[in-house]
PDB file of C-alpha atoms and ligand atoms in Angstrom:
ATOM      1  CA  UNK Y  45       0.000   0.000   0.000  1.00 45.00           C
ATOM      2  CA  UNK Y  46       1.376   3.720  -0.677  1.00 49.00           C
ATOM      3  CA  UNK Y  47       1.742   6.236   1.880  1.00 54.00           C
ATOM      4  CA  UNK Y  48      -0.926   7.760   0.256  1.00 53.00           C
ATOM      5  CA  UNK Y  49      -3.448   5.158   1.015  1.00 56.00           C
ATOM      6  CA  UNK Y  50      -1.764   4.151   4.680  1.00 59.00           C
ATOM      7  CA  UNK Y  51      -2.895   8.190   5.666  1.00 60.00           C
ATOM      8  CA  UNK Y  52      -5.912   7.666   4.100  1.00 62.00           C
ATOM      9  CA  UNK Y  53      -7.002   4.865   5.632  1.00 65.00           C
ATOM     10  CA  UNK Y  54      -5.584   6.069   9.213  1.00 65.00           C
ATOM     11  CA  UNK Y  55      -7.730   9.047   8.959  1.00 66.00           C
ATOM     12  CA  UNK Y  56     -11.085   7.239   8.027  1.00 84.00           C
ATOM     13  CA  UNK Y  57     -10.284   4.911  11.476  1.00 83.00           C
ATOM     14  CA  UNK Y  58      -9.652   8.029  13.457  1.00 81.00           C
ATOM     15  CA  UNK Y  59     -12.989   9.790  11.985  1.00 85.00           C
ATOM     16  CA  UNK Y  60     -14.448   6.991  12.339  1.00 85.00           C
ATOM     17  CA  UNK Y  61     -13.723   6.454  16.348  1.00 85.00           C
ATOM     18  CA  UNK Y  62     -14.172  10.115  16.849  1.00 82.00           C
ATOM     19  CA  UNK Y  63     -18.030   9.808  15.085  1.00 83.00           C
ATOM     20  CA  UNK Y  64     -18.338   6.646  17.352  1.00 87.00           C
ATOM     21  CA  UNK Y  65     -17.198   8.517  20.728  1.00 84.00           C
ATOM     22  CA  UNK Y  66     -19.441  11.336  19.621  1.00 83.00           C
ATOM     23  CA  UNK Y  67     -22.073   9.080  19.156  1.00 87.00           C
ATOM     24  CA  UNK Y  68     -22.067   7.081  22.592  1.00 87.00           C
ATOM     25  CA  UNK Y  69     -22.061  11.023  24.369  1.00 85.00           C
ATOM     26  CA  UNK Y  70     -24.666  12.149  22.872  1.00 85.00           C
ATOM     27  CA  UNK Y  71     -26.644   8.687  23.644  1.00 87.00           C
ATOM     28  CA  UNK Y  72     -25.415   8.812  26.938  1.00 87.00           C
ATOM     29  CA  UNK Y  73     -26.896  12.839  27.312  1.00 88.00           C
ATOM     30  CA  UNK Y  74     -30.389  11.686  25.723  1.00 87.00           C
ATOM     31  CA  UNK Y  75     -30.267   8.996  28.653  1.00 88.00           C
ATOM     32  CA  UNK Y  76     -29.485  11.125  31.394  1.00 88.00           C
ATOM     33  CA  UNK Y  77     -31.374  14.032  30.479  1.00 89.00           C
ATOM     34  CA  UNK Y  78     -35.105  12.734  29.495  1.00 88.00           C
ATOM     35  CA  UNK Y  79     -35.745  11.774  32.813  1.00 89.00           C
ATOM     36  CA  UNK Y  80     -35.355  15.255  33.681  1.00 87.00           C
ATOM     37  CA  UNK Y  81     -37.681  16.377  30.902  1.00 89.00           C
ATOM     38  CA  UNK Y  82     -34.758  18.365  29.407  1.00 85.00           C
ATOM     39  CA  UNK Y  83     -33.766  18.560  25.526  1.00 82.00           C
ATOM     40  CA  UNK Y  84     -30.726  19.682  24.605  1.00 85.00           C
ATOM     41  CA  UNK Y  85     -30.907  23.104  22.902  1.00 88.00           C
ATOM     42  CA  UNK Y  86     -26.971  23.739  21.768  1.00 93.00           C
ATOM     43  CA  UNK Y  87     -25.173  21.611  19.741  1.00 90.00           C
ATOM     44  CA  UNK Y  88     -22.011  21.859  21.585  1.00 91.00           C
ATOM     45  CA  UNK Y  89     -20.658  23.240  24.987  1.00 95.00           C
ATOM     46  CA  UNK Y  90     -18.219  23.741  27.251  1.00 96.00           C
ATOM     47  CA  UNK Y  91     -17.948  24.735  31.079  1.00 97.00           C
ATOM     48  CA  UNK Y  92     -14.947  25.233  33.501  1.00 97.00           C
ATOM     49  CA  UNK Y  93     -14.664  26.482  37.024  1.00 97.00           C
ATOM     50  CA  UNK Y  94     -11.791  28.448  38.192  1.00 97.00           C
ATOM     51  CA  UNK Y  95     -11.159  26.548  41.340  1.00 95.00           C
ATOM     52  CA  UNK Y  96      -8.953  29.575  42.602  1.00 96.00           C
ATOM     53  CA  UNK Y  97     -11.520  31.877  42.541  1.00 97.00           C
ATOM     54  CA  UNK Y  98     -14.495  30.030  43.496  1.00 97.00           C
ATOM     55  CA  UNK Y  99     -16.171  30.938  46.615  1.00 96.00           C
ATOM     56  CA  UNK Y 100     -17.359  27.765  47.044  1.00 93.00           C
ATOM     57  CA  UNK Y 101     -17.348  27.024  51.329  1.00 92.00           C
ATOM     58  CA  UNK Y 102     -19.235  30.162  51.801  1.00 93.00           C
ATOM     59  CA  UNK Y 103     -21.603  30.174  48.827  1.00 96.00           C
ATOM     60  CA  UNK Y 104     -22.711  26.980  46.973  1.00 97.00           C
ATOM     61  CA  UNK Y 105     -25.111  29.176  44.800  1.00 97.00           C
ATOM     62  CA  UNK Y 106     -24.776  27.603  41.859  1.00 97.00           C
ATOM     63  CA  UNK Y 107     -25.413  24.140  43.009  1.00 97.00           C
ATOM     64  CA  UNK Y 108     -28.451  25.293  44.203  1.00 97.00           C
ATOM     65  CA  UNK Y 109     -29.370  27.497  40.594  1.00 96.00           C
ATOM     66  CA  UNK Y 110     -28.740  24.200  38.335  1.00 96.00           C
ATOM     67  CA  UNK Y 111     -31.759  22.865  36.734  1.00 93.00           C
ATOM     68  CA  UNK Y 112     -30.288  19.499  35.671  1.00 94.00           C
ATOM     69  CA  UNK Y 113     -27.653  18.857  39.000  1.00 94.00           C
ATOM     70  CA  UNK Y 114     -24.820  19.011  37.194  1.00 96.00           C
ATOM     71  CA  UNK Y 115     -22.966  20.619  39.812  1.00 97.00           C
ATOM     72  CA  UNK Y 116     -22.359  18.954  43.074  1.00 97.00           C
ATOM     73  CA  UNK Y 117     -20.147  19.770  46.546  1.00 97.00           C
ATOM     74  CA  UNK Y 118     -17.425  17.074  47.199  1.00 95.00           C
ATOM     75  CA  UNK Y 119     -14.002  16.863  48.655  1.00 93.00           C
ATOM     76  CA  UNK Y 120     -14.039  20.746  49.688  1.00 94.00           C
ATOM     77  CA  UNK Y 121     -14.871  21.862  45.892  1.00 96.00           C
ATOM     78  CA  UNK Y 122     -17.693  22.193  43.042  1.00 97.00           C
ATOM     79  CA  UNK Y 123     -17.572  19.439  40.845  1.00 97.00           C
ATOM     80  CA  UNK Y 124     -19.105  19.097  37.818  1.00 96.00           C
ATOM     81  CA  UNK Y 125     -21.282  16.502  35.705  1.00 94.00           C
ATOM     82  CA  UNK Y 126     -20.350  17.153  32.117  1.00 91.00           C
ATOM     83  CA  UNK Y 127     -23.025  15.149  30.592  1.00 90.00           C
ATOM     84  CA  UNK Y 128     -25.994  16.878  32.436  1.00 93.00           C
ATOM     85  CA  UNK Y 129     -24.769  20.169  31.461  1.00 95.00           C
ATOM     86  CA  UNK Y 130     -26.778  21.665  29.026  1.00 95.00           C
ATOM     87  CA  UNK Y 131     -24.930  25.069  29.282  1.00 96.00           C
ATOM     88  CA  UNK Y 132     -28.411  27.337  30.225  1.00 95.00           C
ATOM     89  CA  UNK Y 133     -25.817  30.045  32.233  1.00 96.00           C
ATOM     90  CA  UNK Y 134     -28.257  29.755  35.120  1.00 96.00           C
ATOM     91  CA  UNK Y 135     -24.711  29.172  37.170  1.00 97.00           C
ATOM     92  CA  UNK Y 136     -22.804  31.781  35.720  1.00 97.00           C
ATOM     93  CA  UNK Y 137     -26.326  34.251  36.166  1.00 96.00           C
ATOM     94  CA  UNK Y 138     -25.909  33.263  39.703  1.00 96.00           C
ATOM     95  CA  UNK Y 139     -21.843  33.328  40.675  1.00 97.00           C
ATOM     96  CA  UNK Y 140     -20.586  35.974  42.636  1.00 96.00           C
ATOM     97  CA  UNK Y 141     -17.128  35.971  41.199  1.00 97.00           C
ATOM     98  CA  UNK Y 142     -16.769  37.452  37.664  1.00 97.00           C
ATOM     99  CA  UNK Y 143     -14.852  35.005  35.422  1.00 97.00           C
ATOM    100  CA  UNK Y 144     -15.373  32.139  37.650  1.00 97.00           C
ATOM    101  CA  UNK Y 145     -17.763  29.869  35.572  1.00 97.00           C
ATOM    102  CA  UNK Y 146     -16.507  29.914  32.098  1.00 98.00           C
ATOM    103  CA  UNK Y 147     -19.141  28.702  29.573  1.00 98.00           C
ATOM    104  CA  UNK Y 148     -18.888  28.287  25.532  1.00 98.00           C
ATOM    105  CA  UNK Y 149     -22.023  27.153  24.052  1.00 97.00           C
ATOM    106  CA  UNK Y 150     -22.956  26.657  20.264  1.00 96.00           C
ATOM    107  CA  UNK Y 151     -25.930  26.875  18.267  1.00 94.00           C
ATOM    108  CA  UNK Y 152     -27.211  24.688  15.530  1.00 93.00           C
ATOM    109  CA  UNK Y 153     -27.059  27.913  13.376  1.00 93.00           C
ATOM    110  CA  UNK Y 154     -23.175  27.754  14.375  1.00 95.00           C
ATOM    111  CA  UNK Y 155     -23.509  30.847  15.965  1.00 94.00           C
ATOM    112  CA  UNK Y 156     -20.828  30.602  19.280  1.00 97.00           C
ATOM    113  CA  UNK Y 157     -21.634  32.218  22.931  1.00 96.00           C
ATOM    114  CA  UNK Y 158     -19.080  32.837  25.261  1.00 97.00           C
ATOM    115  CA  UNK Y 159     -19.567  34.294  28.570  1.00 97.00           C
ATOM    116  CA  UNK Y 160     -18.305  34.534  32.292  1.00 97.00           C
ATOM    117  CA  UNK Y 161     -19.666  37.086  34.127  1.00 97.00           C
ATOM    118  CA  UNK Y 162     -23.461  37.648  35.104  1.00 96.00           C
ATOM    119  CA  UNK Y 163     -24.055  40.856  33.455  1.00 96.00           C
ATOM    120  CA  UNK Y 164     -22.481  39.579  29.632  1.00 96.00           C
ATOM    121  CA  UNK Y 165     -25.123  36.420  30.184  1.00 95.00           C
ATOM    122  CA  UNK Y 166     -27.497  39.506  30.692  1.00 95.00           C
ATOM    123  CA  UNK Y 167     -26.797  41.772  27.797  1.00 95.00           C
ATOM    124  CA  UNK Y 168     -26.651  38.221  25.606  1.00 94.00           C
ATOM    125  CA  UNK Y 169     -29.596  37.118  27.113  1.00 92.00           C
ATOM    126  CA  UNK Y 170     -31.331  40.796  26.452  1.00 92.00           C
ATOM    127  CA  UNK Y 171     -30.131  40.676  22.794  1.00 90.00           C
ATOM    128  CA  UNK Y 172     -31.733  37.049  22.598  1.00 87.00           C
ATOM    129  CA  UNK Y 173     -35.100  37.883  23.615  1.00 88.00           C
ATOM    130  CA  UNK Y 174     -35.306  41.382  21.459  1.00 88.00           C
ATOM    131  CA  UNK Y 175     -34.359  39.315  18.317  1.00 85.00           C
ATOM    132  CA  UNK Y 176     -37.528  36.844  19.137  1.00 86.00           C
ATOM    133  CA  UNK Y 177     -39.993  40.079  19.791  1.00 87.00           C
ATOM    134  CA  UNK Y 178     -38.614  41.768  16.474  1.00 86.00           C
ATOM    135  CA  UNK Y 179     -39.245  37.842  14.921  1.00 86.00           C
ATOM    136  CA  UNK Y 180     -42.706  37.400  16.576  1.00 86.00           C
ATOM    137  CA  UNK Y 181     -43.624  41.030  15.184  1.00 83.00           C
ATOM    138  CA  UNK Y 182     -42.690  40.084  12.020  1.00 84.00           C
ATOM    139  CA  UNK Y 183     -44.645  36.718  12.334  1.00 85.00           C
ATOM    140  CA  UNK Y 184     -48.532  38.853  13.212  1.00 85.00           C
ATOM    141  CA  UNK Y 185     -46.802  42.053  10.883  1.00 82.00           C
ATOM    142  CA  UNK Y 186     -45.450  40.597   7.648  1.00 82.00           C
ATOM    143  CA  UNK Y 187     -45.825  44.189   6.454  1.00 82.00           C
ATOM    144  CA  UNK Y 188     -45.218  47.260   8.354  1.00 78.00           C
ATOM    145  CA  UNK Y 189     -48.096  49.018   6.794  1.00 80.00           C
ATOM    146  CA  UNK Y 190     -50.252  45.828   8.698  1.00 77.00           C
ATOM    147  CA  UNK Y 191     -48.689  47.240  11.866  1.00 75.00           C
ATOM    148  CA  UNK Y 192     -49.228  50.528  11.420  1.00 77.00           C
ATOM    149  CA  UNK Y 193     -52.823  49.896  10.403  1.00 79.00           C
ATOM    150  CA  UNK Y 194     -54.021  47.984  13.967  1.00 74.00           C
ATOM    151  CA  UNK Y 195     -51.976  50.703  15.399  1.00 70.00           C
ATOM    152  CA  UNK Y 196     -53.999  53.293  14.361  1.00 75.00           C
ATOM    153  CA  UNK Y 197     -57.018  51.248  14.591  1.00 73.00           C
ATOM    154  CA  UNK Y 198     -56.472  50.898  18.501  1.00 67.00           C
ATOM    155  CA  UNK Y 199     -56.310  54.548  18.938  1.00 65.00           C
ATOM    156  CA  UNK Y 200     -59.568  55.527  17.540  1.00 63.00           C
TER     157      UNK Y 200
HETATM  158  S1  LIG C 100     -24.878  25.801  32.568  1.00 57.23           S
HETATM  159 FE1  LIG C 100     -26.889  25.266  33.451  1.00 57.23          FE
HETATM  160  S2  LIG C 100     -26.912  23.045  33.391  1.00 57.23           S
HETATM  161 FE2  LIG C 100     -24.777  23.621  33.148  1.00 57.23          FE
HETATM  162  S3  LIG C 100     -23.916  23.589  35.193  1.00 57.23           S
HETATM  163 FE3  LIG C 100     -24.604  25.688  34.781  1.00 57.23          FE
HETATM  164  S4  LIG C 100     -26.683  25.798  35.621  1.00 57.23           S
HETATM  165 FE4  LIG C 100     -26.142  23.614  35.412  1.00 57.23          FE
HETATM  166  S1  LIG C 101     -21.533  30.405  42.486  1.00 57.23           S
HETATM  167 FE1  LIG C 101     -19.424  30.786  41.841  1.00 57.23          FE
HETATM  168  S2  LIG C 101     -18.325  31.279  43.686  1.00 57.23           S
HETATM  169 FE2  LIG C 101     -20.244  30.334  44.318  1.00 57.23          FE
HETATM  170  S3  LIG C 101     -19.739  28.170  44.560  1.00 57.23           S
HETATM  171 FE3  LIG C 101     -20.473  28.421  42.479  1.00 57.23          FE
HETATM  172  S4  LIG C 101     -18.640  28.783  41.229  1.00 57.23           S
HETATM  173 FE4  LIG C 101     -18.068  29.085  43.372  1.00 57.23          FE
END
């Protein structure tokens, strides 16, 4: 075989066990999370505590904020459960140390959120819900002249 085909077929394996691994998460997600009701709503995530920062003794609030229990007090620290993570922000919302809960979430438009600190989960969060009352407008409005219409119909 050429060296050609040896990479070739080395990279199909490694796809191939990475689609597999993939695959088995995601199962394992579905399992864990439809008990709970839950659906996952990003694609893809991330989430990391800075350990050094973290508050945790005195505080615990985001343990108590999680929806799905992904967070958890052992051994002096906040631990986290990866796989019931479904990266809402409800923990970084609720942290009282900026830049303590890290959290990188994507969409199935691709469209990637970062944030860290309360008030950026805020603003992104504010930005969010405008873009679905400008979409919902559009949905009753298709035409602006429709809005302005029952506009001026509800003043008279
Ligand atoms: S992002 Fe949501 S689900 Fe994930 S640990 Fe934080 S509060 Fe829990
Ligand atoms: S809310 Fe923030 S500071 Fe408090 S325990 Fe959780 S990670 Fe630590």
């Amino acid at each position: 075989m050429s060296d050609k085909g040896e990479k070739s077929s080395s990279l199909d394996i490694f796809q191939l066990l990475t689609e597999t691994a993939e695959e088995e998460r995601k199962k394992r997600r579905e399992e864990l999370l439809a008990p709970l009701g839950i659906k996952e709503f990003f694609v893809e995530g991330s989430i990391t505590i800075n350990k050094r920062t973290c508050q945790g003794v005195e505080c615990k609030l985001c343990i108590e904020t999680c929806p799905t229990n992904a967070l958890y007090w052992r051994a002096g620290e906040v631990g986290i459960t990866e796989e019931l993570c479904i990266y809402c922000g409800a923990c970084v919302l609720s942290c009282i140390v900026d830049d303590c809960m890290k959290i990188v979430r994507k969409r199935s438009t691709g469209e990637v959120e970062r944030f860290s600190k309360p008030r950026d989960f805020m603003v992104l969060q504010h930005g969010i819900n405008g873009m679905k009352r400008c979409q919902r407008v559009e949905d009753v409005f298709p035409k602006a002249e429709d809005y302005l219409e029952r506009h001026r119909e509800s003043k008279q």
